[in-house]
Short mmCIF file of C-alpha atoms in Angstrom, two decimals:
data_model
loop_
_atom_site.label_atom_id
_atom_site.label_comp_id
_atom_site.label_asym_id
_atom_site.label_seq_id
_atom_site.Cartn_x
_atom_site.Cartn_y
_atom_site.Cartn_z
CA UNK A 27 0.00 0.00 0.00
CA UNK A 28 1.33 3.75 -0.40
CA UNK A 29 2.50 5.14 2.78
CA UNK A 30 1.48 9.17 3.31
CA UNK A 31 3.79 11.10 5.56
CA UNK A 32 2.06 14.27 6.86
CA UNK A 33 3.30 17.43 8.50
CA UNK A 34 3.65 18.26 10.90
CA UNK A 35 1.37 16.76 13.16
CA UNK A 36 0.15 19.49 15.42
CA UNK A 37 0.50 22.81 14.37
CA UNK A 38 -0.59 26.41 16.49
CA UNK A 39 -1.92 29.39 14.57
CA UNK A 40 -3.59 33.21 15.29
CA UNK A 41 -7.01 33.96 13.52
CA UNK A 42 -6.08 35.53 10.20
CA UNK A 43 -2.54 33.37 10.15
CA UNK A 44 -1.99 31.37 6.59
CA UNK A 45 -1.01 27.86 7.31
CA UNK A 46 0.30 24.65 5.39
CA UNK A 47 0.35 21.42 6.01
CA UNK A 48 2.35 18.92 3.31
CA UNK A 49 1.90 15.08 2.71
CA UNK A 50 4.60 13.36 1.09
CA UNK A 51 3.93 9.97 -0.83
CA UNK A 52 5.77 6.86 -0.92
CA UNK A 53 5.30 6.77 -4.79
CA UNK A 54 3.91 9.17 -7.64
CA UNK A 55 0.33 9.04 -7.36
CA UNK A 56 -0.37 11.79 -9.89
CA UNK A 57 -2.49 14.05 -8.21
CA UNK A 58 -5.34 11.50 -7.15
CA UNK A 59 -5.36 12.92 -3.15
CA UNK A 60 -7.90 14.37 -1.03
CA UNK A 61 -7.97 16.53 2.16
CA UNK A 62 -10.55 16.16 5.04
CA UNK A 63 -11.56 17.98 8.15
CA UNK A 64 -12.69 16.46 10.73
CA UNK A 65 -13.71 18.22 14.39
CA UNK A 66 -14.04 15.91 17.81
CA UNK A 67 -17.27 13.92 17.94
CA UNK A 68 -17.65 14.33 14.20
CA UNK A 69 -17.61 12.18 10.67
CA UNK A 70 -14.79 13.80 8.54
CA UNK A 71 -15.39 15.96 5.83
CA UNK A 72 -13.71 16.11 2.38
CA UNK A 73 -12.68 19.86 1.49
CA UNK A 74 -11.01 19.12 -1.90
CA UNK A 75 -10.23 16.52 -4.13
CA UNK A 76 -8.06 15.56 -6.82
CA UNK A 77 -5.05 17.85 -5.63
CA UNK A 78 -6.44 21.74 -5.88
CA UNK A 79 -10.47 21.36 -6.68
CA UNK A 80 -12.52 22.48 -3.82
CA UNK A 81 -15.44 20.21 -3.18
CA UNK A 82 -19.08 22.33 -3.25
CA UNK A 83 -19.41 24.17 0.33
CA UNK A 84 -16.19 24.35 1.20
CA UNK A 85 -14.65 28.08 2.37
CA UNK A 86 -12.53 29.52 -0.90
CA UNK A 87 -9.23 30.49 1.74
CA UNK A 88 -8.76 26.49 1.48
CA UNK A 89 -6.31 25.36 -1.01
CA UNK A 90 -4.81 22.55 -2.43
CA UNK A 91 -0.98 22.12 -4.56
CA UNK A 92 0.78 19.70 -5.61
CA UNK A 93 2.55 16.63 -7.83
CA UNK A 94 4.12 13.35 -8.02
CA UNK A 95 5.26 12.53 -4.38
CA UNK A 96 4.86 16.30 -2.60
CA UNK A 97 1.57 17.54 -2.07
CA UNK A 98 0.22 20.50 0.20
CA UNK A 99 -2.89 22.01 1.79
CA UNK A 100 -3.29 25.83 3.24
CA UNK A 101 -5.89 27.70 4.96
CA UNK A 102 -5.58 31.35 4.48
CA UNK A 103 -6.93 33.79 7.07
CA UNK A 104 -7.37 31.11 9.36
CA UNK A 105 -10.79 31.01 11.10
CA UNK A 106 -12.29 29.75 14.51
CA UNK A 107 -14.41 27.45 13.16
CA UNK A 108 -11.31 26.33 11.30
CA UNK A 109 -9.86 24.44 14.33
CA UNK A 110 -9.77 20.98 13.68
CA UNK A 111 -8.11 18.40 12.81
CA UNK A 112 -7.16 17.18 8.94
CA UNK A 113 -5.96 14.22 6.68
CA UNK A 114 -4.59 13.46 3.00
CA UNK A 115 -6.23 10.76 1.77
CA UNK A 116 -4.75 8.72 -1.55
CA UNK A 117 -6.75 7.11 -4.18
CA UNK A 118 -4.53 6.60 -6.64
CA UNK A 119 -4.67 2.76 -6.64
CA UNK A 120 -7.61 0.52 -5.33
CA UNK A 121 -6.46 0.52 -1.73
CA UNK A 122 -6.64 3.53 -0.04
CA UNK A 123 -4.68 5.57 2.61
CA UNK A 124 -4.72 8.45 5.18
CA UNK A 125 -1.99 10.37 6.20
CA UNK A 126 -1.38 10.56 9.57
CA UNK A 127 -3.22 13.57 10.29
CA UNK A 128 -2.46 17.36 11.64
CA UNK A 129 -4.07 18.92 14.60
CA UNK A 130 -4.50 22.52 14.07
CA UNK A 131 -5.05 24.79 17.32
CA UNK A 132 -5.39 28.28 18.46
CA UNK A 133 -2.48 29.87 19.59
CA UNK B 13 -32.18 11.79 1.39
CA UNK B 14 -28.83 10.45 1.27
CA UNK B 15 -28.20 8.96 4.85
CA UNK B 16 -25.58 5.83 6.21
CA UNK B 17 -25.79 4.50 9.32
CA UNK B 18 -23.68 2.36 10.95
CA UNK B 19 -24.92 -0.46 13.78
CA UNK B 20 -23.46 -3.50 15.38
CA UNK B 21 -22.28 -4.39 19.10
CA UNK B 22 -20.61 -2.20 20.75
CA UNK B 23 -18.59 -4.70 23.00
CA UNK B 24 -16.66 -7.53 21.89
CA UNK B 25 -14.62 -9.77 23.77
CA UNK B 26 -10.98 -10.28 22.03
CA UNK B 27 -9.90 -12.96 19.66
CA UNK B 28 -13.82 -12.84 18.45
CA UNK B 29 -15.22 -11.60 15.16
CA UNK B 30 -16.90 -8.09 14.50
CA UNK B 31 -19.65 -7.95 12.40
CA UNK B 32 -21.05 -4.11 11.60
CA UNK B 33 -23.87 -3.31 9.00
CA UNK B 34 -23.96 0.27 7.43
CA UNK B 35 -27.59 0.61 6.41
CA UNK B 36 -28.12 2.96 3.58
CA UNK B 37 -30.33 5.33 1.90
CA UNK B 38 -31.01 7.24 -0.77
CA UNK B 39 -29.32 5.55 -2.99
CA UNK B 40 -28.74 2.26 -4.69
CA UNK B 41 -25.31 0.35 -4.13
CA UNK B 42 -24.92 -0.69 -7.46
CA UNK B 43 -24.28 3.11 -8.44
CA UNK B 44 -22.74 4.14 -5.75
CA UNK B 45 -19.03 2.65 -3.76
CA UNK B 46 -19.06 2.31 0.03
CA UNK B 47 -15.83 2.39 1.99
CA UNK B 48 -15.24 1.37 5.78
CA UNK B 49 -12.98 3.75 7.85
CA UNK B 50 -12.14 3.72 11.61
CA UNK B 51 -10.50 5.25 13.95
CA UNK B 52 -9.14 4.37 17.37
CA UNK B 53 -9.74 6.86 20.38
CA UNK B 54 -7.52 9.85 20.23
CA UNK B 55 -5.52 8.64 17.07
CA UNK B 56 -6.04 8.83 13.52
CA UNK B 57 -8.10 7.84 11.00
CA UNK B 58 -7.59 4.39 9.06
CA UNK B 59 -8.95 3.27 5.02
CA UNK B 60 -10.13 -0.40 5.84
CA UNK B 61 -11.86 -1.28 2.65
CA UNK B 62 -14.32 -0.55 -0.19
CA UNK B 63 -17.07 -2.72 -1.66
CA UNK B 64 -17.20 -0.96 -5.25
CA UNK B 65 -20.51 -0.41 -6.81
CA UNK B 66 -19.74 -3.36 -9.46
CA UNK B 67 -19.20 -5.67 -6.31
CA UNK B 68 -15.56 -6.28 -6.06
CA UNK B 69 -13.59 -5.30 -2.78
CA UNK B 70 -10.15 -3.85 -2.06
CA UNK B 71 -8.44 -3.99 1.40
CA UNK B 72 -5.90 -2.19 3.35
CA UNK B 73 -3.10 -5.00 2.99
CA UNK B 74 -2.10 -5.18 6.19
CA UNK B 75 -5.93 -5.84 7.73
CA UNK B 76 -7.00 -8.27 4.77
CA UNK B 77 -6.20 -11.42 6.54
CA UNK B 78 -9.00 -10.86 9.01
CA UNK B 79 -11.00 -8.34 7.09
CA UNK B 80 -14.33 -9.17 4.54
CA UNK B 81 -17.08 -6.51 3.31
CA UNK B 82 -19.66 -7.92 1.54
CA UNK B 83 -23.26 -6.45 0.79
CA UNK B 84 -27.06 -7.15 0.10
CA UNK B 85 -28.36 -4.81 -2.36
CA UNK B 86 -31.88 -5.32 -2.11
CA UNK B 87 -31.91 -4.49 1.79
CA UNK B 88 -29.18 -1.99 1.13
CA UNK B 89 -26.79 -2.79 3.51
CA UNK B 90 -23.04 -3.17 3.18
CA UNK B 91 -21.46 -5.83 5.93
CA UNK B 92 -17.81 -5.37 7.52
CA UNK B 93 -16.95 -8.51 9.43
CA UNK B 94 -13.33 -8.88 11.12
CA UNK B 95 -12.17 -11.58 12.65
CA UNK B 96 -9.39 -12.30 16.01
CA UNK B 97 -10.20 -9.22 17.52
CA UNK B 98 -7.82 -7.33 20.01
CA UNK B 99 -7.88 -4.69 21.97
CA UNK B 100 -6.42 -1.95 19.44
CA UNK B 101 -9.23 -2.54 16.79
CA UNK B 102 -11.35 -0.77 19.32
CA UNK B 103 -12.30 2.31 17.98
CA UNK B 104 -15.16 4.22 15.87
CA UNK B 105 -16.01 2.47 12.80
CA UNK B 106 -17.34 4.81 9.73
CA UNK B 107 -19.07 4.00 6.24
CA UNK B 108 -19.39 6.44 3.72
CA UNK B 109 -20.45 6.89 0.11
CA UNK B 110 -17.78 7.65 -2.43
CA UNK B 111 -19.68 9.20 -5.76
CA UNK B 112 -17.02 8.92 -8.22
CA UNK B 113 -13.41 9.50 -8.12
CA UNK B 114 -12.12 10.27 -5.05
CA UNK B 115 -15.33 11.87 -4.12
CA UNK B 116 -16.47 11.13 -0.57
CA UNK B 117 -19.84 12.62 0.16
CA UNK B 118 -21.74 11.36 2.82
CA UNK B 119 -20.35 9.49 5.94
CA UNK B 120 -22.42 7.73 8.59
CA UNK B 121 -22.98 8.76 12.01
CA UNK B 122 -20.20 6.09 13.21
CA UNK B 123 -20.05 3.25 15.93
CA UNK B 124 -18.09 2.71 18.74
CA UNK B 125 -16.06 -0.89 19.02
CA UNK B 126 -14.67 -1.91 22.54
CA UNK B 127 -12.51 -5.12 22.45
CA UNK B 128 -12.91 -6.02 25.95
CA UNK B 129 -13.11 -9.22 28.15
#
């Protein structure tokens, strides 16, 4: 199965504060990963898909970059209701896998 | 409306087999794929498997010894069953609808495992 590495794992930020948070493949899987939010007591939530498109409801300040191994997700002007805590997901092949996941807090 | 929802025990003693059924609606699972995700307390979350809309499965590799989703369309309900239980499969078990792609757009409420004697 492809391994995802993401960073970093935890990660403290003011309102308004851009941040990023990368997930690093264990082989090219050409652009085929998600990102999802997911707050405490709550089923996740996919934000974007396919590297960089933004899946219907989700806020414009989250973004999505990326190819071949390196990939990256940022929150612009971060909000409250931002805090959370969020995954890449791979689909390039038939089994799937989450990264390890980043908690984002208020600093 | 769309909706999943997940059921099964919530206690299970170790080294014994786990059956969950995500109940859906909404939808038919021939159209649609449904993948199992769970997710111990306090850690992250884990892809366990996917029954695709055609009927085939996938697996993470490293559960798939112990690991079988199966389905009954006409009741539409998808069936995770996982066998030789131990204490770290306890954790909240998901389903969830993927439309296409990589496109995951409606996720049950989730159910809470305990392996515990």
């Amino acid at each position: 199965d492809i391994q995802l590495t993401q960073s970093p794992p935890s990660l403290s930020a003011s309102l308004g504060d851009k941040v990023t948070i990368t997930c690093q493949t264990s082989q090219d899987i050409d652009e085929y990963i998600a990102w999802y939010q997911q707050k405490p007591g709550k089923a996740p939530r996919q934000l974007i898909r396919y590297t960089s498109t933004l899946v219907s409801g989700s806020p414009s300040r989250f973004s999505g970059s990326g190819s071949g191994r390196d990939y990256s997700f940022s929150i612009s002007n971060v909000e409250s209701e931002d805090i959370a805590s969020y995954y890449c997901l791979q689909y390039a092949t038939l089994s799937w896998t989450f990264g390890g996941g980043t908690k984002l807090e208020l600093k | 409306q769309v909706q999943l929802k997940e059921s099964g025990p919530g206690l299970v003693q170790p080294s014994q087999t786990l059956s969950l059924t995500c109940t859906v609606s909404g939808f038919s699972l021939t159209s649609y794929n449904v993948h199992w995700v769970r997710q111990p307390p306090g850690k992250g979350l884990e892809w366990m498997g996917v029954i695709w809309s055609g009927g085939n499965t996938d697996y993470n590799s490293a559960l798939k010894p112990r690991l079988s989703i199966s389905r009954d369309s006409s009741k539409s309900q998808v069936f995770l069953t996982m066998n030789s239980l131990q204490t770290e499969d306890t954790g909240i078990y998901y389903c969830n609808r993927n439309n296409y792609g990589g496109y995951v757009d409606y996720w049950g409420q989730g159910v809470m495992v305990t392996v515990s004697s």
